[in-house]
Short mmCIF file of C-alpha atoms and ligand atoms in Angstrom, two decimals:
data_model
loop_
_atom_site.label_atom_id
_atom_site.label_comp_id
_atom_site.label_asym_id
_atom_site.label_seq_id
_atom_site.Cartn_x
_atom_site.Cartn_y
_atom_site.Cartn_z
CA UNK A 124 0.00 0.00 0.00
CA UNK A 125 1.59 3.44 -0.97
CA UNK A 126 1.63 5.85 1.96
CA UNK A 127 2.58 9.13 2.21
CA UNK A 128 5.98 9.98 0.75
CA UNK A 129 5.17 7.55 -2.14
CA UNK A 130 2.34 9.30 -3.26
CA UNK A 131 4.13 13.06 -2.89
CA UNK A 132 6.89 11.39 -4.89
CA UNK A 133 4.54 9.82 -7.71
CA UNK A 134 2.79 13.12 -8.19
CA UNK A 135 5.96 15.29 -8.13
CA UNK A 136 7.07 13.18 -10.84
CA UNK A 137 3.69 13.48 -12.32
CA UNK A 138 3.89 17.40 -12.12
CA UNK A 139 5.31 20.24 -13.99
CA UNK A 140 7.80 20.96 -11.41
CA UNK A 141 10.08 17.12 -12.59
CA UNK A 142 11.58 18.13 -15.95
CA UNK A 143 14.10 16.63 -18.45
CA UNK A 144 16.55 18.23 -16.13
CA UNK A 145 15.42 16.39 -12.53
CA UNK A 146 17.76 13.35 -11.17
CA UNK A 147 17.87 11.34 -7.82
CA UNK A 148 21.26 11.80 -6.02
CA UNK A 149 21.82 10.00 -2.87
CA UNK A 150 18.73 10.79 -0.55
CA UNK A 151 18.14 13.86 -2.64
CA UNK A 152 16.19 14.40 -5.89
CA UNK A 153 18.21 17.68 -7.64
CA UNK A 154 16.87 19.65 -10.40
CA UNK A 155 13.38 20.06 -10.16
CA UNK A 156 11.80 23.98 -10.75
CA UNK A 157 11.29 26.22 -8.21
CA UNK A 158 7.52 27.18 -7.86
CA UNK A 159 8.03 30.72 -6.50
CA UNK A 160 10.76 32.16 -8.91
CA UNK A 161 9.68 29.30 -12.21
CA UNK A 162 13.72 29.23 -12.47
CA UNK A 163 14.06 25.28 -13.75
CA UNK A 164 16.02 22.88 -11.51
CA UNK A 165 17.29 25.19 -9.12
CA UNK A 166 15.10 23.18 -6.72
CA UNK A 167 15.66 19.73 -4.18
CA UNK A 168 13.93 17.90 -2.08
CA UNK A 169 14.18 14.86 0.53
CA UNK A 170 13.65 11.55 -1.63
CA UNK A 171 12.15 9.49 1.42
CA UNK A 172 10.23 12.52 2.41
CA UNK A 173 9.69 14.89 -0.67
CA UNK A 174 7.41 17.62 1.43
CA UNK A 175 9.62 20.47 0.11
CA UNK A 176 10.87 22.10 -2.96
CA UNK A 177 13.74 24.21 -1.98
CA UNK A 178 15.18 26.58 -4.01
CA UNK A 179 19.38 26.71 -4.41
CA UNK A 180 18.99 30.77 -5.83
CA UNK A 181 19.52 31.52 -1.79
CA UNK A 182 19.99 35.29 -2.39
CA UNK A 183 17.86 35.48 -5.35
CA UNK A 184 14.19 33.39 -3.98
CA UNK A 185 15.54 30.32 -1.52
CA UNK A 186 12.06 29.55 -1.37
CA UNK A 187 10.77 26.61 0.80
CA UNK A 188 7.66 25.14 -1.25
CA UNK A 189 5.36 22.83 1.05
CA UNK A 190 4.53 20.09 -1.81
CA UNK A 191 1.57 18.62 -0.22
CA UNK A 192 -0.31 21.72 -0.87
CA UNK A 193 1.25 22.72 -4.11
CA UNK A 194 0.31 19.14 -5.61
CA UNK A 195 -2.98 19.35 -3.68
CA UNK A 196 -2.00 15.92 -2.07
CA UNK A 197 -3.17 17.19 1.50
CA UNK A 198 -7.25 18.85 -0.21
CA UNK A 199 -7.42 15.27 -2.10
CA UNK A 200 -6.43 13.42 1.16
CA UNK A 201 -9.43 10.87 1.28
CA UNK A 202 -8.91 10.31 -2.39
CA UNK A 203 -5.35 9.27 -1.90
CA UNK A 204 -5.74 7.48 1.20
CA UNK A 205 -9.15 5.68 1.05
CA UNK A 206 -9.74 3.53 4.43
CA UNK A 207 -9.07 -0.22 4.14
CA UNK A 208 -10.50 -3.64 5.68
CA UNK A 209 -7.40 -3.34 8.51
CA UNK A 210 -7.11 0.69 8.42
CA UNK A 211 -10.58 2.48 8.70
CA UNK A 212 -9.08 5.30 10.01
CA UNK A 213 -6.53 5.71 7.26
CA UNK A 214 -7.62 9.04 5.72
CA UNK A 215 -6.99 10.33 9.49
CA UNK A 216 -3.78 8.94 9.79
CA UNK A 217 -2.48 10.73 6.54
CA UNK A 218 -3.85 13.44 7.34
CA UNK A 219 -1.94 13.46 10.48
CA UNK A 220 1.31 12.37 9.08
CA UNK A 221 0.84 15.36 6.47
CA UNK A 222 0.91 17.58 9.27
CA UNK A 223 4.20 15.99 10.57
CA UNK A 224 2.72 13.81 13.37
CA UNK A 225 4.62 10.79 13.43
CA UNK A 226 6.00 9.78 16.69
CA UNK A 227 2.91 11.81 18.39
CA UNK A 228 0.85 8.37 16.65
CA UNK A 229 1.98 6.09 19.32
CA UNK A 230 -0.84 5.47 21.90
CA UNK A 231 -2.88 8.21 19.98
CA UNK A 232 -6.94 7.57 19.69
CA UNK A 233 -8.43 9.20 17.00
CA UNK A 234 -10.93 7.84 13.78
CA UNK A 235 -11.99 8.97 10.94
CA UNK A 236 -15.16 10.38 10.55
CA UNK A 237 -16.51 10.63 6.60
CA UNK A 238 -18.69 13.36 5.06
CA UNK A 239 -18.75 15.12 8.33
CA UNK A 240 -21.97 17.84 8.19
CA UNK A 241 -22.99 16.97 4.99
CA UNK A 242 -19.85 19.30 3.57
CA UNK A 243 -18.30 16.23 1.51
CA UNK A 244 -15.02 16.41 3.58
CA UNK A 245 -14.53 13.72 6.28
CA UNK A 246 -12.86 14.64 9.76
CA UNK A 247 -10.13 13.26 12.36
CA UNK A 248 -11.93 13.02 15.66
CA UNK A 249 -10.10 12.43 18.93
CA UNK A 250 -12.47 11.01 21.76
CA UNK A 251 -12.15 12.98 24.89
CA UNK A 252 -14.15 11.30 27.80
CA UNK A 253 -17.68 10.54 27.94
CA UNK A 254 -20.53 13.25 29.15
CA UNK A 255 -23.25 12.72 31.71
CA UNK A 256 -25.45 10.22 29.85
CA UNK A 257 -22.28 8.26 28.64
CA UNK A 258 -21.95 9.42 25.71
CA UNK A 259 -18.29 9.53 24.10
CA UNK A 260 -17.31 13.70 23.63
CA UNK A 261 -15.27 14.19 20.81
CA UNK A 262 -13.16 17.07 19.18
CA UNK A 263 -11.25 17.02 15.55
CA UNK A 264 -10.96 18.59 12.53
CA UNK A 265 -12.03 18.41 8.77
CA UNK A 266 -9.36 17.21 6.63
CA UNK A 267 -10.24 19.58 3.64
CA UNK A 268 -13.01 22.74 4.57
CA UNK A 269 -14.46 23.65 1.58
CA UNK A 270 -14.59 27.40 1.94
CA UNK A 271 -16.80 28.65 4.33
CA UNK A 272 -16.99 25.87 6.49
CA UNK A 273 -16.06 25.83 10.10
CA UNK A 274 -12.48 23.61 9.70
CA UNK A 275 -13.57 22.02 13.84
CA UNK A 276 -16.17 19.75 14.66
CA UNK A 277 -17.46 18.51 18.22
CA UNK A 278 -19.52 15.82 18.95
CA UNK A 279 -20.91 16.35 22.31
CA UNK A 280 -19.97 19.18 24.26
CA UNK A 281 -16.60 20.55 25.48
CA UNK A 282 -17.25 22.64 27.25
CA UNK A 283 -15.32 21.94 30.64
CA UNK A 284 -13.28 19.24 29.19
CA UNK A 285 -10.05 19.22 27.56
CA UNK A 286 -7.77 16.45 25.92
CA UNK A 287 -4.86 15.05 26.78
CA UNK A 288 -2.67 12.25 24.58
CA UNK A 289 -3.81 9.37 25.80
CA UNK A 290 -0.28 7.65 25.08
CA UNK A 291 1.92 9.54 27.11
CA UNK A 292 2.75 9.45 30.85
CA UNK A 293 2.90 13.20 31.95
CA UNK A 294 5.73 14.50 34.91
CA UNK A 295 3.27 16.87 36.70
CA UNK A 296 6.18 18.74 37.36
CA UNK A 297 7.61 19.26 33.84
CA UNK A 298 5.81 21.90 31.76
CA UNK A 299 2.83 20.98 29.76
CA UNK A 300 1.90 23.84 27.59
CA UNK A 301 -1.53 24.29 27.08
CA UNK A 302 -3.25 25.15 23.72
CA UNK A 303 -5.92 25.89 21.74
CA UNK A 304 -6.22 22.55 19.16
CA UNK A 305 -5.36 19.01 19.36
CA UNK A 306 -3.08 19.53 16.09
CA UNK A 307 -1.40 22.00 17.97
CA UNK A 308 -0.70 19.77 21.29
CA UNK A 309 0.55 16.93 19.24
CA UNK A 310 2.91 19.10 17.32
CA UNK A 311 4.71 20.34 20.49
CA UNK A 312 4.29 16.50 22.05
CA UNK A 313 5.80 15.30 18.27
CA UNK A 314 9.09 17.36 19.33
CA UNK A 315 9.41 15.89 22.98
CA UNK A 316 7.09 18.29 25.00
CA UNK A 317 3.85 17.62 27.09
CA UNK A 318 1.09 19.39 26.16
CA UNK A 319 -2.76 19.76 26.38
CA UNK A 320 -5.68 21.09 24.44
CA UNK A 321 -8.63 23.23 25.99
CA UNK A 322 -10.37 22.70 22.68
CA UNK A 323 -11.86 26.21 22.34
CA UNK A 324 -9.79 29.80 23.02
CA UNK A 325 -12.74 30.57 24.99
CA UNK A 326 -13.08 28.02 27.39
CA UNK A 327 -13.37 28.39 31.34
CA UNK A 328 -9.88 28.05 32.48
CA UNK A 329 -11.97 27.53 35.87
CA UNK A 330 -14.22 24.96 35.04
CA UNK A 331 -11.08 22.40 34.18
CA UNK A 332 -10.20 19.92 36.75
CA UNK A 333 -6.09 20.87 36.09
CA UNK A 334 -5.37 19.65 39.95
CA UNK A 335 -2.51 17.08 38.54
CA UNK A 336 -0.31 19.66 36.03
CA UNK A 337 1.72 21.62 38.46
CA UNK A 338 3.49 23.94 35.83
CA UNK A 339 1.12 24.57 33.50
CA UNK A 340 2.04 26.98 30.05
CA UNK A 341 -0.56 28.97 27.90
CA UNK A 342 0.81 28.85 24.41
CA UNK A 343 -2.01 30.12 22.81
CA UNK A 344 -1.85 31.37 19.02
CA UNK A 345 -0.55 34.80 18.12
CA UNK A 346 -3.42 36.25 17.17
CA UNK A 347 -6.62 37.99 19.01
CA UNK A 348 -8.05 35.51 20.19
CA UNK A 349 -4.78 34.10 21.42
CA UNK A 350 -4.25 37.11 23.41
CA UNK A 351 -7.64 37.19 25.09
CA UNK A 352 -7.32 33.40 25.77
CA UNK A 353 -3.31 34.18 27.65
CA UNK A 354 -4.73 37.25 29.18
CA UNK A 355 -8.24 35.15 30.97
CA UNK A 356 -5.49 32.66 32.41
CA UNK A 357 -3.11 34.88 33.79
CA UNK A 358 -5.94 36.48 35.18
CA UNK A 359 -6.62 33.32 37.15
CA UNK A 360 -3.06 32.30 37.58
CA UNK A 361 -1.31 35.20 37.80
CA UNK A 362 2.45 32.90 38.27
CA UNK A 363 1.89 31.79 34.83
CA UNK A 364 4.41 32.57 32.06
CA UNK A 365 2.86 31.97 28.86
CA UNK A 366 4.60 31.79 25.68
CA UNK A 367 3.22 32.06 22.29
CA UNK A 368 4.55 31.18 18.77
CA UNK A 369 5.54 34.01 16.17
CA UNK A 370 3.37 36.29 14.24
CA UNK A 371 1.49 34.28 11.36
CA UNK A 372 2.71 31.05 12.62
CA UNK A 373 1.56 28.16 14.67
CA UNK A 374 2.92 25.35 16.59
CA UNK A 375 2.35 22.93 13.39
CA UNK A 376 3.71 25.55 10.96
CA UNK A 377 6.95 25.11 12.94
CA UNK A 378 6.90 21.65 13.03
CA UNK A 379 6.57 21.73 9.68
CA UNK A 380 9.21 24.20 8.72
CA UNK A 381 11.58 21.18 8.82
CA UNK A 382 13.10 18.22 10.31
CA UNK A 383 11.90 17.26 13.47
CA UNK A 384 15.35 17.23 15.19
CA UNK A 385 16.28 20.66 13.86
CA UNK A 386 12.56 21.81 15.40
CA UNK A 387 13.15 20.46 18.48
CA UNK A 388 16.58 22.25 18.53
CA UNK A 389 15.03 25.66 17.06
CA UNK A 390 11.86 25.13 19.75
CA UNK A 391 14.46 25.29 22.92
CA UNK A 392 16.72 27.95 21.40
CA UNK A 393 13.58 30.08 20.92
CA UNK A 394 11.60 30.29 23.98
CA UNK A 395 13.15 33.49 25.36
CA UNK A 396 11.30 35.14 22.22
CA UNK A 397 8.35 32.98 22.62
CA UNK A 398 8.22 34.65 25.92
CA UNK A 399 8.78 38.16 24.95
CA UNK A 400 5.96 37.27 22.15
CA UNK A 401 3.65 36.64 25.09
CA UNK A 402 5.21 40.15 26.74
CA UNK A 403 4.31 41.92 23.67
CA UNK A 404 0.58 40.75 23.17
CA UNK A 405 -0.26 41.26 27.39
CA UNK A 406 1.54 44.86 26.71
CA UNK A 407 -0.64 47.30 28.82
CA UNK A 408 0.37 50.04 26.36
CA UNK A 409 1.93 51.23 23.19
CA UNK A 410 5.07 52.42 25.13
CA UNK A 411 5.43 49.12 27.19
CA UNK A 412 5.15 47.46 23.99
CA UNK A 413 7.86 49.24 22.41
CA UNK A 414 9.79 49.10 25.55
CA UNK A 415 9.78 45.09 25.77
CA UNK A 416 10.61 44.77 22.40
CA UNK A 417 13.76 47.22 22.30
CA UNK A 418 15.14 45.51 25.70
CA UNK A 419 14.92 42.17 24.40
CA UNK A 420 15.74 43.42 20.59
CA UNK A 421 17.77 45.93 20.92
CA UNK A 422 15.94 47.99 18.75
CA UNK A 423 13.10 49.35 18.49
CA UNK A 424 10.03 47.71 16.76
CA UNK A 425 9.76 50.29 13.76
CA UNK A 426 5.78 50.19 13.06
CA UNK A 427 3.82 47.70 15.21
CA UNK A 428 0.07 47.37 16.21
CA UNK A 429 -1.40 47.72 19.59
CA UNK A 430 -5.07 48.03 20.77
CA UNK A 431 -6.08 47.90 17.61
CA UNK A 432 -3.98 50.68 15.86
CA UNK A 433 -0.69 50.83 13.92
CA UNK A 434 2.02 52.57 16.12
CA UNK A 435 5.66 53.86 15.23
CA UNK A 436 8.57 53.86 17.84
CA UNK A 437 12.38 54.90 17.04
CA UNK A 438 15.01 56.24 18.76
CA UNK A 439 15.61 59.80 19.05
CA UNK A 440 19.29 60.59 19.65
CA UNK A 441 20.63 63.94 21.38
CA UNK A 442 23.83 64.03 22.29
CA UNK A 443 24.78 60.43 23.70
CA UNK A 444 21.39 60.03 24.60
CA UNK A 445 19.23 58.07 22.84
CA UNK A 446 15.42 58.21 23.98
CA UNK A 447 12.32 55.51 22.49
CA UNK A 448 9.77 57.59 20.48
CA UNK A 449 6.44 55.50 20.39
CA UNK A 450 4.12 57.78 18.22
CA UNK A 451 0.98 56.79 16.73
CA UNK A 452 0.44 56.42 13.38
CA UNK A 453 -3.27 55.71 12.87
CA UNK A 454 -6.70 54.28 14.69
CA UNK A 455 -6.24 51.40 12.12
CA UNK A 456 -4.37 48.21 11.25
CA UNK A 457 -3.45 46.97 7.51
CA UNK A 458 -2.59 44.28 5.60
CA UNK A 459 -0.83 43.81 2.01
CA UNK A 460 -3.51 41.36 0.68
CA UNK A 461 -1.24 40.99 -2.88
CA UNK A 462 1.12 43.06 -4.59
CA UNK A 463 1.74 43.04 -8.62
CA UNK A 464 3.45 44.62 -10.91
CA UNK A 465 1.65 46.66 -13.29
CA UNK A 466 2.76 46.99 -17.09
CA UNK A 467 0.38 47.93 -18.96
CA UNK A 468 1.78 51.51 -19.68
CA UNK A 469 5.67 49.42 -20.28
CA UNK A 470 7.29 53.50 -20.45
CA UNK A 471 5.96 53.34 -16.40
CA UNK A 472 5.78 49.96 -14.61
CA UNK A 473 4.02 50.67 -11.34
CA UNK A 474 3.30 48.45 -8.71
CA UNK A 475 -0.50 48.22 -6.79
CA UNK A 476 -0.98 46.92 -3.64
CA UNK A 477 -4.39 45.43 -2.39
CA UNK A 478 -4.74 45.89 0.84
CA UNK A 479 -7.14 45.25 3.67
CA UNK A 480 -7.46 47.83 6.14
CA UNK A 481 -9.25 47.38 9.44
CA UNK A 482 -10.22 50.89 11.50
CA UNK A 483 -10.21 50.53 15.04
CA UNK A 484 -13.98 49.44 16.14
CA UNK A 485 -15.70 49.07 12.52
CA UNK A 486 -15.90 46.35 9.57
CA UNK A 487 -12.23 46.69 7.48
CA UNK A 488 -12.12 47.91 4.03
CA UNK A 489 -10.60 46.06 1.12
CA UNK A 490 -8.67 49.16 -1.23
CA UNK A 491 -6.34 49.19 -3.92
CA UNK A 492 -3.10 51.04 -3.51
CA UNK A 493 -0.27 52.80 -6.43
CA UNK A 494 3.80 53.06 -5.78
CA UNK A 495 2.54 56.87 -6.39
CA UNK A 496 -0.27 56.69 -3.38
CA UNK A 497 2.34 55.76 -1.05
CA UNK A 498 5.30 57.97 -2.45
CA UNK A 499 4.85 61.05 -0.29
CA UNK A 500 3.28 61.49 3.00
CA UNK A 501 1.46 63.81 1.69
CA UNK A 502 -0.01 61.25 -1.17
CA UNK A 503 -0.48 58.41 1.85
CA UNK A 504 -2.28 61.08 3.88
CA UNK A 505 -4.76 61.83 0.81
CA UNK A 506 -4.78 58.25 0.24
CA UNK A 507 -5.86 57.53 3.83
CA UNK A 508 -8.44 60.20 4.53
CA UNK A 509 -10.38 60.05 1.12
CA UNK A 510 -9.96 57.04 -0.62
CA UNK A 511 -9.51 54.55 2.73
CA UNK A 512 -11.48 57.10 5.04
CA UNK A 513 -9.77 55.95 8.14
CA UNK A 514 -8.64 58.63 10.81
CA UNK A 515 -4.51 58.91 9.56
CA UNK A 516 -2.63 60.97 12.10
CA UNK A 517 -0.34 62.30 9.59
CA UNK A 518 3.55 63.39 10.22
CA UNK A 519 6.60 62.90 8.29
CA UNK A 520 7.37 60.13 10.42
CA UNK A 521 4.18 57.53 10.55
CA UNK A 522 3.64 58.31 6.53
CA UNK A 523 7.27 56.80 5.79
CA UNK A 524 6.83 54.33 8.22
CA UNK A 525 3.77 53.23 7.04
CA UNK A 526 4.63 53.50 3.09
CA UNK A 527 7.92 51.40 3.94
CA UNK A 528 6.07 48.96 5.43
CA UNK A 529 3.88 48.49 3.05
CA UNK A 530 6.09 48.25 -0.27
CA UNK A 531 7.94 46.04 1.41
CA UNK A 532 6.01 43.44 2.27
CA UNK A 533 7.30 40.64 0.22
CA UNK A 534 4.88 38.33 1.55
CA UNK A 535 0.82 38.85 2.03
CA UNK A 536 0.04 38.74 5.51
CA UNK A 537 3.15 39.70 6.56
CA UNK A 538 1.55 42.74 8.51
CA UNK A 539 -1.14 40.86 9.57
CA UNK A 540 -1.24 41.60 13.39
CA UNK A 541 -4.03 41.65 16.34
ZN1 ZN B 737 13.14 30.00 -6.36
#
């Protein structure tokens, strides 16, 4: 039976990404094309587990392509993976091996649930415990949401529970961070570390039984929600010293960014900043924000968001003295949706920027941007107050701040922030 890295390597092979050029060399198939840059066989990737193309143009692109979602291996899950007489649950187990569980599958219970809600996707479920009248509580996840469809599913309710891995003997006196999902605790367990999963950012931190963990962690997501969930706990147990993840990342997207061993290493080496991440979201203030981040940095954060508006801190030297500057920029927060260049007048390439700004308090705004909007602080100020008609307190400094920011965001989302 083919399992995972056969099938990514059959449909690599299969795709427009193998060429003429593309050889196996040792554990390492060489020349295949980069997706991000289209340069051909600048790419490799792992031959016993092909889940990236990466890119040799290091300086150029060095792009890290995840294949299972560029061959659409991980949407088409059930259709590669179709349960068998002696594995029923084997769309699950892909599923979970696409998101880099491995070692986490030892003692795990979970099935596999099909055509979950009538949306034509099946589920992993992970039974929990068993409610008043016996019956079995469940939490998991659909393997491929079609748009617009909730991506958990319950079966019972969970409210007051919360799962632990049922295969693992936990130290109550070694850390188990707590989280939001399952996928989430079994990527920190996959890389050596306890961890449970209170199923919902908005559950009850007092209505768990957590007698048993003595050094409990919120790791919650970076995010909104994240925060609120980090901020209710320390509320309640105010010794706590959460962590959380980086911006636009969770646990699973950093057990994902590579081998397991080098995660584990990276996981240890980071947790100062996963701290100061924490720090930063619990930040009472704009200036305590920008304070944490330039004593753990070293410098300051340039143009963050706090409270719900886009901030600007620098340093403001006179003399040998060098004092933080936190000034803000605008009741709003943005995001570069997509960038492209535009050619259609070939004498004056411009670029245009789609972005997605959110005012402070009200529904955001989708808006188109030019090179030229953004040129001048006078242009961004225009820009702001007629065409995006959010409140833009204009100076020299929060227009160049915010025009840097935004032309050079390489990456959509990459100013996505609570
Ligand atoms: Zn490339």
């Amino acid at each position: 039976m083919m399992d995972l890295p056969d099938i990514t390597l059959s449909e690599l092979k299969q795709s427009e990404y193998w060429t003429p050029k593309t050889r196996i060399s040792g554990n390492t198939i060489q020349g295949l094309t980069c997706s991000v840059c289209g340069f051909v066989g600048v790419g490799w990737a792992y031959l016993s587990a092909p889940y990236s193309i990466n890119c040799n143009r290091l300086n150029h692109c060095g792009a890290r392509t995840k294949t299972l979602d560029l061959l659409d291996i991980r949407k088409d899950i059930e259709k590669h993976f179709k349960p068998t007489r002696q594995d029923p649950q084997r769309p699950a187990r892909a599923y979970l091996e696409s998101r880099g569980i491995r070692q986490a599958l030892k003692g795990l219970k979970f099935y596999y649930q099909k055509n979950v809600r009538n949306s034509g996707t099946g589920a992993v479920m992970f039974p929990i415990g068993k409610d008043e009248k016996g019956k079995t509580v469940a939490n998991g996840r659909l393997l491929s949401p079609p748009s617009g469809v909730g991506k958990t599913h319950n079966s019972g309710s969970t409210s007051g529970i919360f799962w632990q891995h049922p295969g693992i003997e936990y130290d109550p006196y070694s850390p188990t961070y707590v989280v939001e999902g399952i996928i989430d605790a079994l990527s920190l367990v996959e890389i050596g570390h306890q961890a449970i999963a209170v199923l919902a950012a908005g559950q009850d931190p007092k209505k768990l039984d957590l007698a048993r963990f003595k050094k409990l962690v919120p790791a919650f997501d970076n995010d909104l929600a994240g925060a609120r969930a980090t901020k209710k706990w320390i509320d309640i147990y105010p010794d706590m010293q959460p962590i959380m993840p980086d911006r636009g990342m969770d646990w699973n997207d950093l057990l994902c960014s590579g081998p397991a061993e080098d995660v584990k290493k990276r996981f240890s080496e980071s947790l100062p900043r996963f701290l100061v991440n924490a720090q930063l979201a619990l930040a009472g203030s704009a200036h305590e924000y920008a304070t944490i981040y330039h004593g753990f940095f070293g410098y300051p954060p340039g143009i963050f968001v706090h409270d719900g508006c886009t901030h600007f801190a620098f340093l403001k030297k006179r003399g040998d003295e060098a004092r933080l500057v936190v000034e803000r920029c605008g009741r709003f927060t943005l995001k570069v949706v997509s960038y492209r260049k535009d050619t259609s007048n070939p004498e004056n390439p411009e670029y245009r920027y789609h972005l997605e700004i959110q005012p402070k308090g009200s529904r955001p705004v989708q808006t188109a941007a030019s090179g030229r909007d953004l040129a001048t602080p006078r242009g961004l100020k225009e820009f702001f107050l007629t065409r995006a008609k959010v409140a833009f307190e204009a100076n020299a400094n929060a227009a160049t701040a915010i025009a840097t920011t935004i032309t050079s965001s390489k990456a959509p989302r990459c100013f996505s922030t609570p």
